[in-house]
Coordinates of C-alpha atoms in Angstrom, one line a residue:
Chain G
D23 CA -14.5 -0.4 -5.1
A24 CA -15.7 3.2 -5.1
K25 CA -13.6 5.8 -6.8
T26 CA -12.1 8.7 -4.7
T27 CA -11.1 12.2 -5.5
Q28 CA -8.4 14.1 -3.7
P29 CA -6.6 17.4 -4.3
T30 CA -3.3 17.0 -6.0
S31 CA -1.2 18.9 -3.5
M32 CA -1.5 20.8 -0.2
D33 CA 0.9 22.8 2.0
C34 CA 0.8 22.9 5.8
A35 CA 3.0 24.8 8.3
E36 CA 4.8 22.7 10.8
G37 CA 2.9 22.4 14.1
R38 CA -0.4 23.2 12.4
A39 CA -3.2 20.7 11.8
A40 CA -3.2 19.2 8.3
N41 CA -6.7 18.5 7.0
L42 CA -6.7 16.3 3.9
P43 CA -10.1 15.9 2.1
C44 CA -11.4 13.0 0.1
N45 CA -14.6 12.7 -1.9
H46 CA -16.1 9.3 -2.4
S47 CA -19.7 10.1 -3.5
T48 CA -20.3 6.6 -4.9
I49 CA -19.4 4.7 -1.7
S50 CA -21.5 1.7 -0.9
G51 CA -22.8 0.9 2.6
N52 CA -20.3 -1.9 3.2
E53 CA -17.3 0.0 2.0
Y54 CA -14.6 1.3 4.4
V55 CA -12.5 4.4 4.0
Y56 CA -8.8 3.7 4.4
W57 CA -5.9 6.1 4.5
Y58 CA -2.3 5.3 3.6
R59 CA 0.7 7.5 3.0
Q60 CA 3.9 7.0 1.2
I61 CA 7.0 8.9 2.2
H62 CA 9.4 9.3 -0.6
S63 CA 11.0 6.0 -1.7
Q64 CA 9.4 4.1 1.1
G65 CA 6.7 1.5 1.2
P66 CA 3.1 2.7 1.8
Q67 CA 2.2 3.0 5.4
Y68 CA -1.3 2.4 6.9
I69 CA -2.7 5.3 8.8
I70 CA -6.3 4.7 9.8
H71 CA -9.6 3.4 8.5
G72 CA -13.3 3.7 9.3
L73 CA -16.8 2.7 8.2
K74 CA -19.1 5.5 9.4
N75 CA -18.0 6.6 12.8
N76 CA -15.1 9.0 13.3
E77 CA -11.9 7.3 14.3
T78 CA -8.8 8.4 16.1
N79 CA -5.4 6.7 16.7
E80 CA -2.0 7.8 17.6
M81 CA -1.2 9.0 14.1
A82 CA -4.4 10.8 13.0
S83 CA -8.1 11.3 13.1
L84 CA -10.6 10.4 10.4
I85 CA -13.8 12.3 10.1
I86 CA -16.5 10.8 7.9
T87 CA -19.5 12.8 6.9
E88 CA -22.9 11.5 7.9
D89 CA -23.8 10.7 4.3
R90 CA -20.4 9.0 3.9
K91 CA -19.8 10.8 0.6
S92 CA -16.6 12.5 1.9
S93 CA -14.1 12.3 4.6
T94 CA -11.1 14.2 6.1
L95 CA -7.9 12.9 7.4
I96 CA -6.5 15.2 10.2
L97 CA -2.9 15.2 11.3
P98 CA -3.3 17.3 14.4
H99 CA 0.3 18.7 14.7
A100 CA 2.0 18.2 11.4
T101 CA 5.8 17.8 11.4
L102 CA 8.3 17.8 8.5
R103 CA 8.3 14.0 8.7
D104 CA 4.7 14.0 7.7
T105 CA 5.6 15.3 4.2
A106 CA 4.4 12.5 2.0
V107 CA 1.7 11.4 -0.6
Y108 CA -1.5 10.6 1.2
Y109 CA -3.9 8.1 -0.4
C110 CA -7.6 7.8 0.4
I111 CA -8.9 4.3 -0.6
V112 CA -12.4 3.0 -0.4
R113 CA -12.9 -0.7 -0.4
R114 CA -15.0 -3.6 0.9
N115 CA -13.6 -5.9 3.5
T116 CA -14.4 -9.1 1.8
G117 CA -12.6 -11.3 4.3
T118 CA -10.3 -12.5 1.6
A119 CA -7.2 -11.2 -0.2
S120 CA -7.8 -8.2 -2.5
K121 CA -5.5 -5.5 -4.0
L122 CA -5.3 -2.0 -2.8
T123 CA -6.0 0.5 -5.6
F124 CA -3.9 3.5 -5.1
G125 CA -5.0 6.6 -7.0
T126 CA -2.8 9.7 -7.4
G127 CA -3.2 10.8 -3.8
T128 CA -2.5 14.2 -2.2
R129 CA 1.1 15.4 -2.0
L130 CA 1.4 17.1 1.4
Q131 CA 4.3 19.4 1.9
V132 CA 4.9 20.5 5.5
T133 CA 7.0 23.6 5.7
L134 CA 8.8 25.5 8.5
Chain C
N16 CA 8.8 -7.4 15.5
A17 CA 10.5 -6.5 12.2
G18 CA 7.3 -6.5 10.2
V19 CA 7.8 -7.0 6.5
T20 CA 11.4 -7.2 5.3
Q21 CA 12.7 -7.3 1.8
T22 CA 16.0 -8.0 0.2
P23 CA 17.9 -6.7 -1.7
K24 CA 17.3 -3.0 -1.4
F25 CA 18.7 -2.3 -4.8
R26 CA 19.7 -4.4 -7.8
I27 CA 20.8 -3.9 -11.4
L28 CA 20.2 -6.7 -13.9
K29 CA 21.1 -7.2 -17.5
I30 CA 18.5 -8.1 -20.0
G31 CA 17.8 -11.8 -19.8
Q32 CA 19.2 -12.4 -16.3
S33 CA 17.0 -13.8 -13.6
M34 CA 16.7 -13.1 -9.9
T35 CA 14.6 -13.7 -6.8
L36 CA 13.3 -10.9 -4.6
Q37 CA 12.9 -12.0 -1.1
C38 CA 10.1 -11.1 1.3
T39 CA 9.6 -12.2 4.9
Q40 CA 7.0 -11.2 7.5
D41 CA 7.0 -12.1 11.2
M42 CA 3.5 -11.1 12.0
N43 CA 2.0 -14.5 11.2
H44 CA -0.2 -12.9 8.5
N45 CA -2.1 -15.2 6.3
Y46 CA -2.1 -13.0 3.2
M47 CA 0.9 -11.7 1.3
Y48 CA 1.2 -9.6 -1.8
W49 CA 3.7 -8.3 -4.4
Y50 CA 3.2 -4.9 -6.0
R51 CA 5.3 -2.9 -8.4
Q52 CA 5.4 0.8 -8.6
D53 CA 6.6 2.6 -11.7
P54 CA 7.9 6.2 -11.4
G55 CA 5.1 8.6 -10.7
M56 CA 2.5 5.9 -10.8
G57 CA 0.4 4.0 -8.3
L58 CA 1.0 0.4 -7.2
K59 CA 0.0 -2.6 -9.4
L60 CA -0.6 -6.0 -7.9
I61 CA 1.6 -8.7 -9.4
Y62 CA 0.7 -11.8 -7.4
Y63 CA -0.8 -12.6 -4.0
S64 CA -1.1 -15.6 -1.6
V65 CA -3.8 -16.5 0.8
G66 CA -1.7 -19.0 2.7
A67 CA 1.2 -21.5 2.4
G68 CA 0.9 -23.4 -0.8
I69 CA -1.7 -21.1 -2.4
T70 CA -0.9 -18.3 -4.8
D71 CA -2.9 -16.4 -7.5
K72 CA -2.3 -13.8 -10.2
G73 CA -2.9 -10.1 -9.8
E74 CA -3.2 -7.6 -12.6
V75 CA 0.3 -7.7 -14.0
P76 CA 1.7 -11.3 -13.5
N77 CA 3.5 -11.8 -16.8
G78 CA 7.3 -12.3 -16.4
Y79 CA 7.0 -13.2 -12.8
N80 CA 6.6 -16.3 -10.6
V81 CA 6.0 -16.8 -6.9
S82 CA 5.9 -19.6 -4.3
R83 CA 4.7 -19.7 -0.8
S84 CA 6.2 -22.7 1.0
T85 CA 5.9 -21.1 4.5
T86 CA 3.6 -18.6 6.2
E87 CA 6.6 -16.2 6.6
D88 CA 8.2 -16.1 3.1
F89 CA 6.9 -15.1 -0.3
P90 CA 9.7 -14.8 -2.8
L91 CA 9.1 -13.2 -6.2
R92 CA 11.1 -14.7 -9.2
L93 CA 11.9 -12.7 -12.3
E94 CA 12.9 -14.9 -15.3
L95 CA 14.5 -13.3 -18.4
A96 CA 14.5 -9.8 -17.0
A97 CA 13.4 -7.0 -19.4
P98 CA 13.7 -3.2 -19.3
S99 CA 9.9 -3.0 -18.7
Q100 CA 10.5 -4.7 -15.3
T101 CA 12.5 -1.7 -14.1
S102 CA 10.5 -0.6 -11.1
V103 CA 10.2 -0.5 -7.3
Y104 CA 8.8 -3.8 -5.9
F105 CA 6.9 -3.8 -2.7
C106 CA 5.9 -6.8 -0.7
A107 CA 2.9 -6.5 1.7
S108 CA 1.1 -8.7 4.2
S109 CA -2.2 -8.6 6.0
Y110 CA -4.3 -10.5 8.5
T111 CA -7.6 -10.1 6.7
Q112 CA -11.0 -10.4 8.4
S113 CA -14.4 -9.2 7.6
N114 CA -14.0 -5.9 9.5
T115 CA -10.3 -5.1 8.8
D116 CA -8.0 -5.5 5.9
T117 CA -4.9 -3.5 6.6
Q118 CA -1.9 -4.2 4.5
Y119 CA 1.6 -3.7 5.9
F120 CA 4.3 -2.9 3.4
G121 CA 8.0 -3.6 3.3
P122 CA 10.6 -1.0 2.4
G123 CA 10.8 -2.0 -1.3
T124 CA 13.4 -3.3 -3.8
R125 CA 14.5 -0.9 -6.5
L126 CA 15.3 -2.9 -9.6
T127 CA 16.9 -1.6 -12.8
V128 CA 17.1 -3.7 -15.9
L129 CA 19.7 -2.5 -18.5

């Protein structure tokens, strides 16, 4: 699975959009971009994933560049409850069981 | 739909004791996983299962055993607990297909071995 690079930490004011970048310059054509987050002491939570088109769900939007070498997770209206570590993971969907490799992620702090 | 549930939430063991961490999912997922997370670190895969009766080792299986007698349950057994097994343990499940492989995690079990 391709390696990802994320900033160590970011701050965001409550109510503003949080834009979390991720670089994955060695991504292969059949690898998906997944985003998970981990709120303190809780299990990781799936947010969104995509292959090459932009995706949106009730939690967030995922913008993937045309060359697929980077992506941005957007939380449109961040709240204090969005404070967490956000992980960008690139992996193939092999149709069989495989581990998730969590890097160090981005620690997002949402402030008043 | 409770998702993935784990018991207990917390446990303190003495060196050499044994215990079973319970994991149950009600989403009819075929795949289940056990991870451990040490303080400030990422998750490491201990064992996984692709269906009832089928289990396989992950990257850190030593000191652990698993079984999968039903689709819903995937218990993790610690034999002869050691301080190095102090960690937070997360169970996860997924319904894996070629275009999606989303894992859903339980709340975790925080284990301390003294």
